[in-house]
Short mmCIF file of C-alpha atoms in Angstrom, two decimals:
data_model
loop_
_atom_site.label_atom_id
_atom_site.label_comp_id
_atom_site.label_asym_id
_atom_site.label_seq_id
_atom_site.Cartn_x
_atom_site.Cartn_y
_atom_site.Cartn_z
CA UNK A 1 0.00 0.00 0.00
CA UNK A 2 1.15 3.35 -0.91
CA UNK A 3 2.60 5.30 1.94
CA UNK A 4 4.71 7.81 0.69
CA UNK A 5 1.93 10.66 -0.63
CA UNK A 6 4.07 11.89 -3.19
CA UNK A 7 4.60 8.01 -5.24
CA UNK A 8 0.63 7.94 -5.41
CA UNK A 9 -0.63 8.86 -8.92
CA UNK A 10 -3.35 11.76 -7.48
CA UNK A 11 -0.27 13.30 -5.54
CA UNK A 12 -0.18 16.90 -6.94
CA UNK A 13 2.87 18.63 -6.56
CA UNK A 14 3.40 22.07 -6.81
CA UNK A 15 4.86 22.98 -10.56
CA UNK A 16 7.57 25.26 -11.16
CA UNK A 17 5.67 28.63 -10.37
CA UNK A 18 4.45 26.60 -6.69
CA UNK A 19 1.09 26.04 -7.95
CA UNK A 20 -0.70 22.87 -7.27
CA UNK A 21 -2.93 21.87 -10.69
CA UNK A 22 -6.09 21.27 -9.84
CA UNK A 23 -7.86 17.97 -9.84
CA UNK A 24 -9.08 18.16 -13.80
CA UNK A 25 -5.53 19.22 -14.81
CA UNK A 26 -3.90 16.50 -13.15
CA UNK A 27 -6.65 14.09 -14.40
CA UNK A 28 -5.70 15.10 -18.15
CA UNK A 29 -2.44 14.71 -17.27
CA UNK A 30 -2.86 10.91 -16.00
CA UNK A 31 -4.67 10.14 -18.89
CA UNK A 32 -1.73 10.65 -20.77
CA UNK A 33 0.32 8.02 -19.26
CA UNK A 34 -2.38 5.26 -19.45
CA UNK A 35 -1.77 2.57 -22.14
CA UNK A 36 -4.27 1.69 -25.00
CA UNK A 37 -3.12 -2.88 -24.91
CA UNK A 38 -5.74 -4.15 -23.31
CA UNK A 39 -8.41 -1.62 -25.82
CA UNK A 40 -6.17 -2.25 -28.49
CA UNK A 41 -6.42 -6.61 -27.37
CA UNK A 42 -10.38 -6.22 -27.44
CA UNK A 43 -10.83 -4.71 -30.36
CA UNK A 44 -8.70 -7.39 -32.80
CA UNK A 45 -10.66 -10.15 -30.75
CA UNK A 46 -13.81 -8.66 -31.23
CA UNK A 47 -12.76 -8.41 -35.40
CA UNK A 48 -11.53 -11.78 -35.24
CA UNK A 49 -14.49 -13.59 -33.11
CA UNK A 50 -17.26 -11.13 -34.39
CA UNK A 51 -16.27 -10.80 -38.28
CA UNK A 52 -15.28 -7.03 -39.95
CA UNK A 53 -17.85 -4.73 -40.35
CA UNK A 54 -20.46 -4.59 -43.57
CA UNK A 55 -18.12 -2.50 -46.00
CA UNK A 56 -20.13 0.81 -45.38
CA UNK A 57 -18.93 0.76 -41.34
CA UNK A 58 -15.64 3.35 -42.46
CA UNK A 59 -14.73 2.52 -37.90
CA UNK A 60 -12.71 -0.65 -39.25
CA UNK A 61 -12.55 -1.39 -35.15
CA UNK A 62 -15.93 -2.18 -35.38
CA UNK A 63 -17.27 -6.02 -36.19
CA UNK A 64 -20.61 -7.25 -37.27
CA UNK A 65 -21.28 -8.99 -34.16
CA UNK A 66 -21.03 -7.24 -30.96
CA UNK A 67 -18.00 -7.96 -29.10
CA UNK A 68 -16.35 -6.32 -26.02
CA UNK A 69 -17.50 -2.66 -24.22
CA UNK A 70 -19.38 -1.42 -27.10
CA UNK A 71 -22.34 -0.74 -27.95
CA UNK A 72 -23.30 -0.19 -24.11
CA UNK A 73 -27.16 -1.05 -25.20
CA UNK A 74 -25.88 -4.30 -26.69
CA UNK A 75 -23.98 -7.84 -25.80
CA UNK A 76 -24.19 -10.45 -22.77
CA UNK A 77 -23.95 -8.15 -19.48
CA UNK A 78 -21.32 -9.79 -17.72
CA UNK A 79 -20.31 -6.90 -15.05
CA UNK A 80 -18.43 -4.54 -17.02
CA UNK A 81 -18.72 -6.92 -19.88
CA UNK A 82 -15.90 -8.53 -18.35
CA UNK A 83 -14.97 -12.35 -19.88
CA UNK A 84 -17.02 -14.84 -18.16
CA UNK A 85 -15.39 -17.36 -17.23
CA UNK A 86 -17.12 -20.52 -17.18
CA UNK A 87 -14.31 -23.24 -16.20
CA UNK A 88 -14.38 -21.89 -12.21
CA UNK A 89 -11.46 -24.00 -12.09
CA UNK A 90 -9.27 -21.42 -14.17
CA UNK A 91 -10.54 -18.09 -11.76
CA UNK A 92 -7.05 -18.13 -10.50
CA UNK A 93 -5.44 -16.88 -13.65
CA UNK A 94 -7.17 -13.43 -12.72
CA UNK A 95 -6.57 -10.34 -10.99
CA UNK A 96 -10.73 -9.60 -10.13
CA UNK A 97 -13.45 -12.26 -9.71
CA UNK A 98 -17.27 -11.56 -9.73
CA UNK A 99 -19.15 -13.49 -8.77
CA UNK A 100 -23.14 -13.41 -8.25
CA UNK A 101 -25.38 -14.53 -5.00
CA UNK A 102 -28.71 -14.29 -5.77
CA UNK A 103 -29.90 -15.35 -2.43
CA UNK A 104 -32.87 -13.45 -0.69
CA UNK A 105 -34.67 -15.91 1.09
CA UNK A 106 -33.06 -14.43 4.29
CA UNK A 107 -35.03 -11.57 3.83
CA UNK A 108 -37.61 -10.62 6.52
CA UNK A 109 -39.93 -7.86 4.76
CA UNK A 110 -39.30 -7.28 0.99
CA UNK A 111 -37.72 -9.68 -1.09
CA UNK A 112 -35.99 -9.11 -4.50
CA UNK A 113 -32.46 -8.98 -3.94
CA UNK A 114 -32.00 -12.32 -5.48
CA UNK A 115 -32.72 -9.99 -9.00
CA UNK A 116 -29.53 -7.98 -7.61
CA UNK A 117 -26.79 -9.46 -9.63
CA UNK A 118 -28.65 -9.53 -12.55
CA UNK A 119 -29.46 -5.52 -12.00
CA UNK A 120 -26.26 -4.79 -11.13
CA UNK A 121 -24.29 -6.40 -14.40
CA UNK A 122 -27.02 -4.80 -16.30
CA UNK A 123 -26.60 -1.17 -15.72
CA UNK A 124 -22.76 -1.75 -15.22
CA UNK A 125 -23.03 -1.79 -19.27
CA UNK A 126 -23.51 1.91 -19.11
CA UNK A 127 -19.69 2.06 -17.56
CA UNK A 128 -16.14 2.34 -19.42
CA UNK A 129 -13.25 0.58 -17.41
CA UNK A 130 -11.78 4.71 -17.41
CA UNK A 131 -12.26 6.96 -14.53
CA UNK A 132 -11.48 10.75 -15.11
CA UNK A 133 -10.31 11.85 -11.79
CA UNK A 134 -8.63 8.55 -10.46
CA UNK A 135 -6.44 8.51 -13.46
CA UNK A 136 -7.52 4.42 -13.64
CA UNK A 137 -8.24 2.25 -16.50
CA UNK A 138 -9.18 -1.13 -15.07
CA UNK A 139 -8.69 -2.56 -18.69
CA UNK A 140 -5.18 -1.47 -19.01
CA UNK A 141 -4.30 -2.27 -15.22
CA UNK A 142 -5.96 -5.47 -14.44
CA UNK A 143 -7.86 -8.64 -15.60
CA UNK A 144 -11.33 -9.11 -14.69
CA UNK A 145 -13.54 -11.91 -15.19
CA UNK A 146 -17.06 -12.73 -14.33
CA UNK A 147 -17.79 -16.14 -12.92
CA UNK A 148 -21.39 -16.30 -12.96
CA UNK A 149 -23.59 -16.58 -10.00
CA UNK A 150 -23.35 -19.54 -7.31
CA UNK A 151 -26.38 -21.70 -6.91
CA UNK A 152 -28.23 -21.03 -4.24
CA UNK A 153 -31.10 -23.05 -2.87
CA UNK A 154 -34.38 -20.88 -2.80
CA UNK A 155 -36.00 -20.87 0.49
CA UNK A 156 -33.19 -23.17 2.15
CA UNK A 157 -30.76 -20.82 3.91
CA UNK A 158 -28.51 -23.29 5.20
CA UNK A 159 -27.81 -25.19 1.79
CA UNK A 160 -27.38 -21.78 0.20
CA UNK A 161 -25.03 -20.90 3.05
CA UNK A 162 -23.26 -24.24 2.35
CA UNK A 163 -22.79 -23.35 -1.44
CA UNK A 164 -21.98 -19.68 -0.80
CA UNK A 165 -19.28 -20.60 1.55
CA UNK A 166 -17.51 -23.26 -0.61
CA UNK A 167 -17.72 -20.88 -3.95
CA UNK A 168 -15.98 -17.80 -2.15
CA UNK A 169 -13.73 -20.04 -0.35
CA UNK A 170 -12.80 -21.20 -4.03
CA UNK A 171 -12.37 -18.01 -5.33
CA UNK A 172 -9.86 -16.28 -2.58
CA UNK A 173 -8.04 -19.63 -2.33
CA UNK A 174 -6.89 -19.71 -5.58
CA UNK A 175 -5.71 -15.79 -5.20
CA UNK A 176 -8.22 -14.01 -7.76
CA UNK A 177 -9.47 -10.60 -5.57
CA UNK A 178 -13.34 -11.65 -4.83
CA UNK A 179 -16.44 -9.45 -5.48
CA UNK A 180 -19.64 -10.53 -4.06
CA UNK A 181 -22.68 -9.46 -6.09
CA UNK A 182 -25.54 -9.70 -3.40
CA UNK A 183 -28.06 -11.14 -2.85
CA UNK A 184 -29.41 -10.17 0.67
CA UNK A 185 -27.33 -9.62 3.72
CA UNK A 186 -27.45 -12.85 5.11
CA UNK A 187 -24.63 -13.90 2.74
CA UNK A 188 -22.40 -11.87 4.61
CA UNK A 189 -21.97 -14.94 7.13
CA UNK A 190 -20.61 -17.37 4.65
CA UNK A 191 -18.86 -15.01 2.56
CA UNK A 192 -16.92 -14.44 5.42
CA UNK A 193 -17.00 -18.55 6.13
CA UNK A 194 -15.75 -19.10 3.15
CA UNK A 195 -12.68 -16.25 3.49
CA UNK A 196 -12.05 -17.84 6.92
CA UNK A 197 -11.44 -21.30 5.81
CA UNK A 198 -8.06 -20.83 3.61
CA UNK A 199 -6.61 -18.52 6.51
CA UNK A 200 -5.41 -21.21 8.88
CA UNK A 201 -4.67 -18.84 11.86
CA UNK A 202 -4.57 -15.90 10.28
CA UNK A 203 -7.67 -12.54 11.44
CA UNK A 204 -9.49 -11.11 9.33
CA UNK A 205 -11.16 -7.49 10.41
CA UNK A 206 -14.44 -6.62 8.71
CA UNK A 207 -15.69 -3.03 8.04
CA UNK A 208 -19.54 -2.95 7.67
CA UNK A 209 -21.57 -0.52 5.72
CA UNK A 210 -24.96 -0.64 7.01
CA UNK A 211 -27.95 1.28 8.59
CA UNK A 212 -28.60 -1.57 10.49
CA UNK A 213 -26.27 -3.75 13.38
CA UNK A 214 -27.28 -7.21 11.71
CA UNK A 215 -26.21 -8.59 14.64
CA UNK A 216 -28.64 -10.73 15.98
CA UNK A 217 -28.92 -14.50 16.84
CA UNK A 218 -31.88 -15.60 14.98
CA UNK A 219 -34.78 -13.49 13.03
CA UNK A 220 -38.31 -15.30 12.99
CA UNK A 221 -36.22 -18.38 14.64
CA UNK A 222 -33.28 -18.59 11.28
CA UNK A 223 -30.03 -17.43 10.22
CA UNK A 224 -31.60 -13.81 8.46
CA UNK A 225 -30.43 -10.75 6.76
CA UNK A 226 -30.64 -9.85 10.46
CA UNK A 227 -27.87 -12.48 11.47
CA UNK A 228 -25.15 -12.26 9.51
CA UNK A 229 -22.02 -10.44 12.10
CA UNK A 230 -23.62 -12.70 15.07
CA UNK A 231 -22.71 -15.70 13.13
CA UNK A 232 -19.18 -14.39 11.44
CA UNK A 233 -17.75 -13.04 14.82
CA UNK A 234 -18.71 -16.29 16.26
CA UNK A 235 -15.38 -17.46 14.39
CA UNK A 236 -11.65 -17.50 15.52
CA UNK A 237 -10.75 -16.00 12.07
CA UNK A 238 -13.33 -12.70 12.45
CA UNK A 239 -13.15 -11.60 16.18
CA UNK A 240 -15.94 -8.93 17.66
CA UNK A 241 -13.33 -6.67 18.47
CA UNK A 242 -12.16 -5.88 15.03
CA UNK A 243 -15.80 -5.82 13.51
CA UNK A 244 -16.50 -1.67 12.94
CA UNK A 245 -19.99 -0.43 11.72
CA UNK A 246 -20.31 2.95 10.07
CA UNK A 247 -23.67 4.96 9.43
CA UNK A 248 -25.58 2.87 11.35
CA UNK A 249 -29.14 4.48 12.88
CA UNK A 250 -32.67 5.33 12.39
CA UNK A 251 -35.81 3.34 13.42
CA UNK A 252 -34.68 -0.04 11.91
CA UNK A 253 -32.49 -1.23 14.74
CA UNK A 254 -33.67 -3.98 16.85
CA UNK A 255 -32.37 -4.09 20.55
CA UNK A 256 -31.90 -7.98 20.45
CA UNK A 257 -28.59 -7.05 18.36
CA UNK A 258 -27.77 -3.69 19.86
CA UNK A 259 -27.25 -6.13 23.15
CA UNK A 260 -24.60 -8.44 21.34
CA UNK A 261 -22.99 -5.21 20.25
CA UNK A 262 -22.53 -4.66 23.30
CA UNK A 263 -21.60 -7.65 24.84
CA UNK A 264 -19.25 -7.92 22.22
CA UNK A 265 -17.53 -4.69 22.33
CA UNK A 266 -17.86 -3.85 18.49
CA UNK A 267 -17.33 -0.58 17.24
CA UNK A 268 -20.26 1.61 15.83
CA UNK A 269 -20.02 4.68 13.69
CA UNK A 270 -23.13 6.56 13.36
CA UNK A 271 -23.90 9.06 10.46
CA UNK A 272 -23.86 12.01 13.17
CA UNK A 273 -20.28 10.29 14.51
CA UNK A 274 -18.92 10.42 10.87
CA UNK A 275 -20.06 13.90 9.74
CA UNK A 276 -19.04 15.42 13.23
CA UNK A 277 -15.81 13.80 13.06
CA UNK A 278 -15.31 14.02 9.62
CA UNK A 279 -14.73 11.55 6.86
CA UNK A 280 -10.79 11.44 7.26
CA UNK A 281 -10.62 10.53 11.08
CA UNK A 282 -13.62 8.25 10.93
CA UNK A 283 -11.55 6.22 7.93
CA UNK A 284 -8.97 6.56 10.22
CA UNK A 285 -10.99 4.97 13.36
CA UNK A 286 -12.11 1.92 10.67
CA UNK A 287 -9.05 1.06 9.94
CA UNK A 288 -7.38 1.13 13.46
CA UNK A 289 -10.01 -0.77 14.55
CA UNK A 290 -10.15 -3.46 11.46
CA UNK A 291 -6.25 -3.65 11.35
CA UNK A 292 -5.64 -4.08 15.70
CA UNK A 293 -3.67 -7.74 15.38
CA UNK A 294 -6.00 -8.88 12.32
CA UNK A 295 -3.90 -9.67 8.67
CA UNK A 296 -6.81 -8.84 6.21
CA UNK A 297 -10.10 -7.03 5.76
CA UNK A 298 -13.01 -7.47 4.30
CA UNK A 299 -15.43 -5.20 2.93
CA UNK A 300 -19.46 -5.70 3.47
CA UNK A 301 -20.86 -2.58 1.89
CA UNK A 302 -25.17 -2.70 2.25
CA UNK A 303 -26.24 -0.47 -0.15
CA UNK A 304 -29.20 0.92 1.99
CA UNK A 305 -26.17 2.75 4.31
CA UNK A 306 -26.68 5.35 1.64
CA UNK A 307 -29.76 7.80 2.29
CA UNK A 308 -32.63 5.88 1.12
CA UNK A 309 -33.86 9.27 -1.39
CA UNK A 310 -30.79 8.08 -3.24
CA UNK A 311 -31.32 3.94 -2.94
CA UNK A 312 -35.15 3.04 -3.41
CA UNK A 313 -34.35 -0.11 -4.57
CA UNK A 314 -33.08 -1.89 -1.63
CA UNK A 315 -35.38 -3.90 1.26
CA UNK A 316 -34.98 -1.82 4.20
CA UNK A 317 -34.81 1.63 3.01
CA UNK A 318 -34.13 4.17 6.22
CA UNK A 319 -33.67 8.01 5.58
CA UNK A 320 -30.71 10.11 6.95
CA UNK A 321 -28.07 7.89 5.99
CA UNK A 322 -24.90 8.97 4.21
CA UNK A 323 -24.44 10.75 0.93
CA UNK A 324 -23.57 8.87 -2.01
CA UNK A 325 -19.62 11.46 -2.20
CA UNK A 326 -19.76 11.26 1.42
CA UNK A 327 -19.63 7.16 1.35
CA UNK A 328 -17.65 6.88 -1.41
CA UNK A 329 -15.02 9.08 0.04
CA UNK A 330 -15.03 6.95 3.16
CA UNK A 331 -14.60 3.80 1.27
CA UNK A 332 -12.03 5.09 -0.97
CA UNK A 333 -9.92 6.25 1.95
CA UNK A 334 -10.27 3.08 3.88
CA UNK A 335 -9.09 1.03 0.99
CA UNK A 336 -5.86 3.13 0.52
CA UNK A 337 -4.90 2.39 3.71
CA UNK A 338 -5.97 -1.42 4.48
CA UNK A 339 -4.93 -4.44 3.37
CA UNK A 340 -8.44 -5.29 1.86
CA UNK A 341 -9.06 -9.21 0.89
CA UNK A 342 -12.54 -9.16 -0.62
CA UNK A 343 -15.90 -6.80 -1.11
CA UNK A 344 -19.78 -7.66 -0.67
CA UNK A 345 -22.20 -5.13 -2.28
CA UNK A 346 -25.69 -6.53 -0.79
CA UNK A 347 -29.22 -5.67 -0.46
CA UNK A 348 -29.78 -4.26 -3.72
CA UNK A 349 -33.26 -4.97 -5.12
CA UNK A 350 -34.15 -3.83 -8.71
CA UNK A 351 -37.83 -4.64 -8.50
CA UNK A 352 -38.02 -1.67 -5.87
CA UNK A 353 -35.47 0.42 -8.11
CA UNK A 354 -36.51 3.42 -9.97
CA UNK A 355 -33.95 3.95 -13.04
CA UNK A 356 -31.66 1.51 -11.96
CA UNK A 357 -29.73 4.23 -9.60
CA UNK A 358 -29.51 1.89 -6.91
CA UNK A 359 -28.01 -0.67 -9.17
CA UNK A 360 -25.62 1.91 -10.48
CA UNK A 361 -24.60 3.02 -7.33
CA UNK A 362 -23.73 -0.67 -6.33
CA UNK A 363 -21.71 -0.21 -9.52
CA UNK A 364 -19.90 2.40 -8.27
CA UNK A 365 -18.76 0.96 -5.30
CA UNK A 366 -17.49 -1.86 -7.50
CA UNK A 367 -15.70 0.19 -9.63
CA UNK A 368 -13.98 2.51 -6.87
CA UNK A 369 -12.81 -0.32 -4.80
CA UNK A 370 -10.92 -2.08 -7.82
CA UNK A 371 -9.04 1.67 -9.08
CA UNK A 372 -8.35 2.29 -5.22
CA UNK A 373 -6.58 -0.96 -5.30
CA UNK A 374 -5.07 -0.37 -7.98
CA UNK A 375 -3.71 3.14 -6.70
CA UNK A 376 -2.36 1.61 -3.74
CA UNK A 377 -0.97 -1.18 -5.45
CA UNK A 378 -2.89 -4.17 -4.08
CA UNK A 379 -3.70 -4.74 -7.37
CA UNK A 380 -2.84 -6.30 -9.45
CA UNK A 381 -1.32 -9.28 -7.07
CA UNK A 382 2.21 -9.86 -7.95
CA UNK A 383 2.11 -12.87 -5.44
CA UNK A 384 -0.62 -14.55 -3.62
CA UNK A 385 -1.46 -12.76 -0.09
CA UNK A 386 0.70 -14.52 2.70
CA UNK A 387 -2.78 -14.62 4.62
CA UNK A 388 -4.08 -17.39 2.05
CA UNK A 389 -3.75 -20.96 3.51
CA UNK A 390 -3.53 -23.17 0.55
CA UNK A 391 -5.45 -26.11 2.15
CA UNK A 392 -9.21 -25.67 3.56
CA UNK A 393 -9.88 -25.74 7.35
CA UNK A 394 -12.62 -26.06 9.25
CA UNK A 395 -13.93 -22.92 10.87
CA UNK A 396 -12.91 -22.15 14.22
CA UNK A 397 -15.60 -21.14 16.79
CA UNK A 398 -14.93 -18.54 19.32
CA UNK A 399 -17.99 -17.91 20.88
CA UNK A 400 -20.48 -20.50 22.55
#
């Protein structure tokens, strides 16, 4: 991770007058140094796999069948129209892994995020790999592939935990950085199953996007969307201590798991805490917190932590959450400076979407984690992650 400000690509130092260029000036400037392979790579595949163009096409890049990024409107929606991959067995020979859950039968009230995935590659169409201000092209600086969704077991949480648990455990084994594609939050207890099984006695800290504590034993008397940190800091692997919460509040929060919050000492962010501390020191309280004697973190990011006049689509919708800049800054900073092993997006829910803008704001958060990875040079992996234990273990229970 990049420690010295001045070797990360957005430092801006002064130029020979002392000025600082502002952050469009030094964008154009990054651009610049960005290569064109991997564009250059898709294009003669899509000419060779999709045939040249009809002879009155004068763009000679352009084939007869669709093949690649463009057009946005058109092709198989794979999440960024990234390869899929359908041999799992080969995941390892990638940087990035998506993967779909399209689990919601942990859901309590509305159901629908089992349609997330789908939503969520669909609208991520409408993205390039390029961001303007970040300076990152994820085409250029890393390979991503899309797995395809694990099978989960409609109205059978525990069988769908079962398959959700081996899949991810799968994926991070064999090195490839995972994304989750949710699926409702009840996932987030074998995601993190999975991660803990391949890291022998290695920690893994978890920072938690959320509204809500999701902390509680049982929800209508099963493992819910309710459940899932209960469940994960029940494990060796994932203590209490190093689980932190941020923007959680409103009217949404039962007292059954504000009680094992307490009991278990984790840490809880508000929205008030993070806008009266501000978004730098309470990145800075995540990660002290996530990092105390732990070797990885991973990233559970419920879309509905994000004011709910900006996130229709998701189950539990609560107003006063944050901002869409205000969480993005907070993620982005968090994943500069921790070593991050994996990312959840959950709880998104197109059939209560309007536009797909929650959808595209899941996207988002995709597409910021990988370029701040990239910036601090987690990614690409030039060797698997010392944390990874090659052979699978059984998990390790902590709690009684």
């Amino acid at each position: 991770m990049t420690e010295n400000p001045a070797e990360n690509p957005l430092f801006q130092s002064p130029d020979q007058n002392g000025k600082v260029p502002n952050q469009g000036q030094r964008a154009l400037e990054l651009e610049s140094r960005l290569p064109l392979t991997g564009w250059q790579q898709e294009v003669s595949k899509g000419l060779e796999y999709g045939l040249e163009a009809a002879d009155s096409i004068r763009d000679r890049t352009i084939p007869t069948f669709s093949r690649g990024e463009l057009p946005h409107y058109a092709g198989i929606n794979t999440f960024l129209k990234a390869p899929y991959v359908e041999d799992v067995r080969k995941v390892g020979e990638y940087d990035v892994a998506i993967v779909g859950v399209p689990h919601d039968s942990g859901t309590t009230y509305r159901p629908g995020t089992r349609f997330g995935p789908q939503g969520i590659r669909r609208i991520s169409a409408l993205y390039t790999p390029y961001n303007f201000e970040l300076g990152i092209d994820l085409r250029e600086q890393i390979t991503l592939c899309d797995v395809g969704d694990i099978f989960t077991i409609p109205a059978n949480n525990e069988k769908s935990f079962d398959q959700i648990s081996k899949g991810v455990a799968h994926i991070f084994s064999s090195g490839a950085f995972p994304i989750i594609l949710g699926g409702d939050h009840s996932i987030g207890f074998p995601t993190v199953r999975g991660i803990c099984r391949h890291l022998g006695d290695k920690k893994v800290g978890i920072i938690h996007f959320d509204r809500h504590v999701d902390t509680q034993e049982t929800d209508l008397d099963e493992r819910m969307h309710t459940c899932p940190w209960f469940h994960a800091t029940n494990m060796k692997n994932a203590p209490a201590k190093n689980l932190v919460q941020l923007g959680i509040g409103g009217w949404q929060v039962p007292r059954q798991g504000v009680k094992v919050c307490r009991e278990r000492a984790i840490n809880i962010l508000t929205v008030t805490d993070i806008t009266e501390m501000g978004l730098d020191a309470a990145a800075e309280f995540a990660i002290e917190r996530a990092t105390d004697g732990t070797d990885c973190v991973w990233i559970s990011f419920d879309i509905d932590c994000i004011d709910a006049g900006f996130v229709p689509g998701t189950g539990w919708p609560e107003p006063g959450g944050l901002l869409p800049r205000e969480a993005l800054h907070l993620l982005g900073k968090i994943l500069q400076r921790a070593p991050i092993c994996g990312l959840e997006v959950v709880e998104v829910s197109p059939p209560y979407d309007i536009s797909d803008i929650t959808s595209l704001m899941a996207t988002r958060v995709i597409c910021d984690t990988m370029a701040h990875l990239v910036l601090s040079g987690q990614l690409p992996r030039k060797q698997k992650p010392a944390y990874i234990h090659p052979e699978s273990q059984p998990e390790l229970v902590a709690w009684t």
